[in-house]
Amino acid sequence: QMCQKFTICQNSMEMLLQNNLNLPKVTEEDGDFLTFLSFQDKCLRKISSGLYTFQTYLKYIQETFISENQKVESLSYSTEHLARTIREMVINPEEVTIPDAATQESLRTKLKSMKAWTEKITTHLILRDFTSFMEKTVRAVRYLKNTRSFSV
């Protein structure tokens, strides 16, 4: 929808140049492709922390992509619920990094200061990286569900 609505293309040079958002990612080193039991807790911490971090970005999208407000609000609520659920699965839940209010406000201010074209690109990048993050999260949770006795 973003590409059609704002004519933003996946391989746009402008989009690539603007990607300095430092969005959360789950990598193989984080235990995404879990092969050892010791990586499982690290993976869950990384996923939960990433989901909490994405909350600020999703709130930004909700404020800027008004036409899809309800969808983004629902997505944000579901993401927060998933972050809490996965945090409860971590051996030491207090080790999950949750951005504090000052960090969230600083990021929100930075995002809001962008120009209209950059705002559209930023929204696209956030949604693209969120989708990638969620795909890896689903794989990791599926793997954990099959190797540990817990339910999500």
PDB file of C-alpha atoms in Angstrom:
ATOM      1  CA  GLN A   1       0.000   0.000   0.000  1.00  0.00           C
ATOM      2  CA  MET A   2       2.822   2.413   0.855  1.00  0.00           C
ATOM      3  CA  CYS A   3       4.464   1.943  -2.546  1.00  0.00           C
ATOM      4  CA  GLN A   4       1.211   2.577  -4.384  1.00  0.00           C
ATOM      5  CA  LYS A   5      -0.011   5.419  -2.187  1.00  0.00           C
ATOM      6  CA  PHE A   6       3.237   7.362  -1.931  1.00  0.00           C
ATOM      7  CA  THR A   7       5.084   5.943  -4.971  1.00  0.00           C
ATOM      8  CA  ILE A   8       7.893   4.685  -2.759  1.00  0.00           C
ATOM      9  CA  CYS A   9       9.704   1.789  -4.353  1.00  0.00           C
ATOM     10  CA  GLN A  10      11.638  -0.945  -2.560  1.00  0.00           C
ATOM     11  CA  ASN A  11      14.995  -0.135  -4.159  1.00  0.00           C
ATOM     12  CA  SER A  12      14.689   3.648  -4.179  1.00  0.00           C
ATOM     13  CA  MET A  13      18.115   5.244  -3.698  1.00  0.00           C
ATOM     14  CA  GLU A  14      16.597   7.971  -1.527  1.00  0.00           C
ATOM     15  CA  MET A  15      15.086   5.340   0.732  1.00  0.00           C
ATOM     16  CA  LEU A  16      18.391   3.516   1.159  1.00  0.00           C
ATOM     17  CA  LEU A  17      20.222   6.745   1.964  1.00  0.00           C
ATOM     18  CA  GLN A  18      17.718   7.635   4.685  1.00  0.00           C
ATOM     19  CA  ASN A  19      17.874   4.321   6.532  1.00  0.00           C
ATOM     20  CA  ASN A  20      19.604   5.494   9.709  1.00  0.00           C
ATOM     21  CA  LEU A  21      16.794   4.425  12.020  1.00  0.00           C
ATOM     22  CA  ASN A  22      18.672   1.698  13.893  1.00  0.00           C
ATOM     23  CA  LEU A  23      15.560  -0.491  14.035  1.00  0.00           C
ATOM     24  CA  PRO A  24      15.638  -3.700  16.105  1.00  0.00           C
ATOM     25  CA  LYS A  25      16.743  -6.849  14.308  1.00  0.00           C
ATOM     26  CA  VAL A  26      17.031 -10.519  15.219  1.00  0.00           C
ATOM     27  CA  THR A  27      20.145 -12.078  13.746  1.00  0.00           C
ATOM     28  CA  GLU A  28      21.598 -15.564  13.668  1.00  0.00           C
ATOM     29  CA  GLU A  29      24.034 -14.528  16.412  1.00  0.00           C
ATOM     30  CA  ASP A  30      21.061 -13.705  18.638  1.00  0.00           C
ATOM     31  CA  GLY A  31      19.941 -17.302  18.450  1.00  0.00           C
ATOM     32  CA  ASP A  32      17.247 -16.793  15.835  1.00  0.00           C
ATOM     33  CA  PHE A  33      18.208 -20.094  14.238  1.00  0.00           C
ATOM     34  CA  LEU A  34      18.310 -21.869  17.545  1.00  0.00           C
ATOM     35  CA  THR A  35      20.576 -24.876  17.595  1.00  0.00           C
ATOM     36  CA  PHE A  36      21.704 -24.837  21.218  1.00  0.00           C
ATOM     37  CA  LEU A  37      19.532 -24.544  24.302  1.00  0.00           C
ATOM     38  CA  SER A  38      21.716 -21.734  25.674  1.00  0.00           C
ATOM     39  CA  PHE A  39      20.663 -19.456  22.817  1.00  0.00           C
ATOM     40  CA  GLN A  40      16.950 -19.768  23.530  1.00  0.00           C
ATOM     41  CA  ASP A  41      16.792 -17.357  26.447  1.00  0.00           C
ATOM     42  CA  LYS A  42      19.028 -14.857  24.632  1.00  0.00           C
ATOM     43  CA  CYS A  43      16.749 -15.052  21.599  1.00  0.00           C
ATOM     44  CA  LEU A  44      13.617 -14.472  23.686  1.00  0.00           C
ATOM     45  CA  ARG A  45      15.218 -11.456  25.405  1.00  0.00           C
ATOM     46  CA  LYS A  46      16.216  -9.975  22.039  1.00  0.00           C
ATOM     47  CA  ILE A  47      12.752 -10.534  20.563  1.00  0.00           C
ATOM     48  CA  SER A  48      10.937  -9.045  23.553  1.00  0.00           C
ATOM     49  CA  SER A  49      13.298  -6.040  23.692  1.00  0.00           C
ATOM     50  CA  GLY A  50      12.872  -5.493  19.962  1.00  0.00           C
ATOM     51  CA  LEU A  51       9.091  -5.618  20.213  1.00  0.00           C
ATOM     52  CA  TYR A  52       9.123  -3.060  23.042  1.00  0.00           C
ATOM     53  CA  THR A  53      11.393  -0.816  20.952  1.00  0.00           C
ATOM     54  CA  PHE A  54       9.117  -1.097  17.924  1.00  0.00           C
ATOM     55  CA  GLN A  55       6.275   0.313  20.061  1.00  0.00           C
ATOM     56  CA  THR A  56       7.697   3.839  19.720  1.00  0.00           C
ATOM     57  CA  TYR A  57       8.059   3.458  15.965  1.00  0.00           C
ATOM     58  CA  LEU A  58       4.517   2.108  15.631  1.00  0.00           C
ATOM     59  CA  LYS A  59       3.135   5.057  17.616  1.00  0.00           C
ATOM     60  CA  TYR A  60       4.963   7.370  15.200  1.00  0.00           C
ATOM     61  CA  ILE A  61       3.349   5.592  12.242  1.00  0.00           C
ATOM     62  CA  GLN A  62      -0.040   5.842  13.928  1.00  0.00           C
ATOM     63  CA  GLU A  63       0.408   9.615  14.233  1.00  0.00           C
ATOM     64  CA  THR A  64       1.651  10.118  10.664  1.00  0.00           C
ATOM     65  CA  PHE A  65      -0.271   7.532   8.637  1.00  0.00           C
ATOM     66  CA  ILE A  66      -3.695   8.751   9.739  1.00  0.00           C
ATOM     67  CA  SER A  67      -5.669   6.864   7.069  1.00  0.00           C
ATOM     68  CA  GLU A  68      -4.571   3.555   8.627  1.00  0.00           C
ATOM     69  CA  ASN A  69      -4.828   4.671  12.263  1.00  0.00           C
ATOM     70  CA  GLN A  70      -7.045   1.812  13.454  1.00  0.00           C
ATOM     71  CA  LYS A  71      -4.927  -0.869  11.791  1.00  0.00           C
ATOM     72  CA  VAL A  72      -1.730   0.547  13.273  1.00  0.00           C
ATOM     73  CA  GLU A  73      -3.351   0.924  16.698  1.00  0.00           C
ATOM     74  CA  SER A  74      -4.380  -2.734  16.597  1.00  0.00           C
ATOM     75  CA  LEU A  75      -0.905  -3.734  15.442  1.00  0.00           C
ATOM     76  CA  SER A  76       0.665  -1.711  18.240  1.00  0.00           C
ATOM     77  CA  TYR A  77      -1.589  -3.297  20.873  1.00  0.00           C
ATOM     78  CA  SER A  78      -0.846  -6.813  19.583  1.00  0.00           C
ATOM     79  CA  THR A  79       2.879  -6.090  19.500  1.00  0.00           C
ATOM     80  CA  GLU A  80       2.843  -4.902  23.095  1.00  0.00           C
ATOM     81  CA  HIS A  81       0.909  -7.986  24.175  1.00  0.00           C
ATOM     82  CA  LEU A  82       3.385 -10.265  22.372  1.00  0.00           C
ATOM     83  CA  ALA A  83       6.342  -8.407  23.933  1.00  0.00           C
ATOM     84  CA  ARG A  84       4.874  -8.955  27.438  1.00  0.00           C
ATOM     85  CA  THR A  85       4.099 -12.610  26.727  1.00  0.00           C
ATOM     86  CA  ILE A  86       7.595 -13.353  25.450  1.00  0.00           C
ATOM     87  CA  ARG A  87       9.133 -11.376  28.339  1.00  0.00           C
ATOM     88  CA  GLU A  88       7.328 -13.690  30.765  1.00  0.00           C
ATOM     89  CA  MET A  89       9.005 -16.664  29.058  1.00  0.00           C
ATOM     90  CA  VAL A  90      12.508 -15.301  29.724  1.00  0.00           C
ATOM     91  CA  ILE A  91      14.326 -16.868  32.686  1.00  0.00           C
ATOM     92  CA  ASN A  92      15.041 -13.395  34.155  1.00  0.00           C
ATOM     93  CA  PRO A  93      12.370 -11.047  32.729  1.00  0.00           C
ATOM     94  CA  GLU A  94      14.092  -7.993  34.220  1.00  0.00           C
ATOM     95  CA  GLU A  95      16.942  -8.562  31.717  1.00  0.00           C
ATOM     96  CA  VAL A  96      14.622  -7.589  28.862  1.00  0.00           C
ATOM     97  CA  THR A  97      15.485  -4.059  27.736  1.00  0.00           C
ATOM     98  CA  ILE A  98      12.435  -1.795  27.685  1.00  0.00           C
ATOM     99  CA  PRO A  99      13.052   1.753  26.439  1.00  0.00           C
ATOM    100  CA  ASP A 100      12.412   4.290  29.193  1.00  0.00           C
ATOM    101  CA  ALA A 101      10.134   7.304  28.725  1.00  0.00           C
ATOM    102  CA  ALA A 102      13.032   9.696  28.000  1.00  0.00           C
ATOM    103  CA  THR A 103      14.429   7.406  25.274  1.00  0.00           C
ATOM    104  CA  GLN A 104      10.993   7.013  23.722  1.00  0.00           C
ATOM    105  CA  GLU A 105      10.363  10.777  23.770  1.00  0.00           C
ATOM    106  CA  SER A 106      13.774  11.513  22.247  1.00  0.00           C
ATOM    107  CA  LEU A 107      13.119   9.056  19.424  1.00  0.00           C
ATOM    108  CA  ARG A 108       9.604  10.428  18.876  1.00  0.00           C
ATOM    109  CA  THR A 109      11.001  13.968  18.643  1.00  0.00           C
ATOM    110  CA  LYS A 110      13.656  12.852  16.145  1.00  0.00           C
ATOM    111  CA  LEU A 111      11.069  11.068  13.996  1.00  0.00           C
ATOM    112  CA  LYS A 112       8.613  13.999  14.079  1.00  0.00           C
ATOM    113  CA  SER A 113      11.286  16.447  12.927  1.00  0.00           C
ATOM    114  CA  MET A 114      11.552  14.783   9.506  1.00  0.00           C
ATOM    115  CA  LYS A 115      10.289  16.405   6.309  1.00  0.00           C
ATOM    116  CA  ALA A 116       7.236  15.031   4.500  1.00  0.00           C
ATOM    117  CA  TRP A 117       9.129  12.953   1.903  1.00  0.00           C
ATOM    118  CA  THR A 118      11.469  11.541   4.540  1.00  0.00           C
ATOM    119  CA  GLU A 119       8.430  10.860   6.751  1.00  0.00           C
ATOM    120  CA  LYS A 120       6.933   8.621   4.051  1.00  0.00           C
ATOM    121  CA  ILE A 121      10.213   6.785   3.544  1.00  0.00           C
ATOM    122  CA  THR A 122      10.640   6.395   7.296  1.00  0.00           C
ATOM    123  CA  THR A 123       7.150   4.917   7.614  1.00  0.00           C
ATOM    124  CA  HIS A 124       7.935   2.472   4.815  1.00  0.00           C
ATOM    125  CA  LEU A 125      11.277   1.462   6.379  1.00  0.00           C
ATOM    126  CA  ILE A 126       9.724   0.946   9.807  1.00  0.00           C
ATOM    127  CA  LEU A 127       6.966  -1.261   8.407  1.00  0.00           C
ATOM    128  CA  ARG A 128       9.404  -3.211   6.216  1.00  0.00           C
ATOM    129  CA  ASP A 129      11.804  -3.886   9.099  1.00  0.00           C
ATOM    130  CA  PHE A 130       8.942  -4.649  11.482  1.00  0.00           C
ATOM    131  CA  THR A 131       7.665  -7.263   9.013  1.00  0.00           C
ATOM    132  CA  SER A 132      11.119  -8.839   8.767  1.00  0.00           C
ATOM    133  CA  PHE A 133      11.475  -8.796  12.571  1.00  0.00           C
ATOM    134  CA  MET A 134       8.082 -10.476  12.996  1.00  0.00           C
ATOM    135  CA  GLU A 135       8.893 -13.166  10.407  1.00  0.00           C
ATOM    136  CA  LYS A 136      12.018 -14.101  12.367  1.00  0.00           C
ATOM    137  CA  THR A 137      10.102 -13.895  15.641  1.00  0.00           C
ATOM    138  CA  VAL A 138       7.498 -16.359  14.371  1.00  0.00           C
ATOM    139  CA  ARG A 139      10.227 -18.794  13.288  1.00  0.00           C
ATOM    140  CA  ALA A 140      12.001 -18.525  16.638  1.00  0.00           C
ATOM    141  CA  VAL A 141       8.800 -18.932  18.675  1.00  0.00           C
ATOM    142  CA  ARG A 142       7.729 -21.904  16.537  1.00  0.00           C
ATOM    143  CA  TYR A 143      11.102 -23.538  17.094  1.00  0.00           C
ATOM    144  CA  LEU A 144      10.965 -22.869  20.834  1.00  0.00           C
ATOM    145  CA  LYS A 145       7.421 -24.180  21.034  1.00  0.00           C
ATOM    146  CA  ASN A 146       8.598 -27.456  19.479  1.00  0.00           C
ATOM    147  CA  THR A 147      11.670 -27.773  21.747  1.00  0.00           C
ATOM    148  CA  ARG A 148      10.354 -26.405  25.045  1.00  0.00           C
ATOM    149  CA  SER A 149       7.135 -27.068  26.854  1.00  0.00           C
ATOM    150  CA  PHE A 150       5.359 -23.745  26.772  1.00  0.00           C
ATOM    151  CA  SER A 151       2.490 -22.236  24.888  1.00  0.00           C
ATOM    152  CA  VAL A 152       2.177 -18.805  23.334  1.00  0.00           C
TER     153      VAL A 152
END
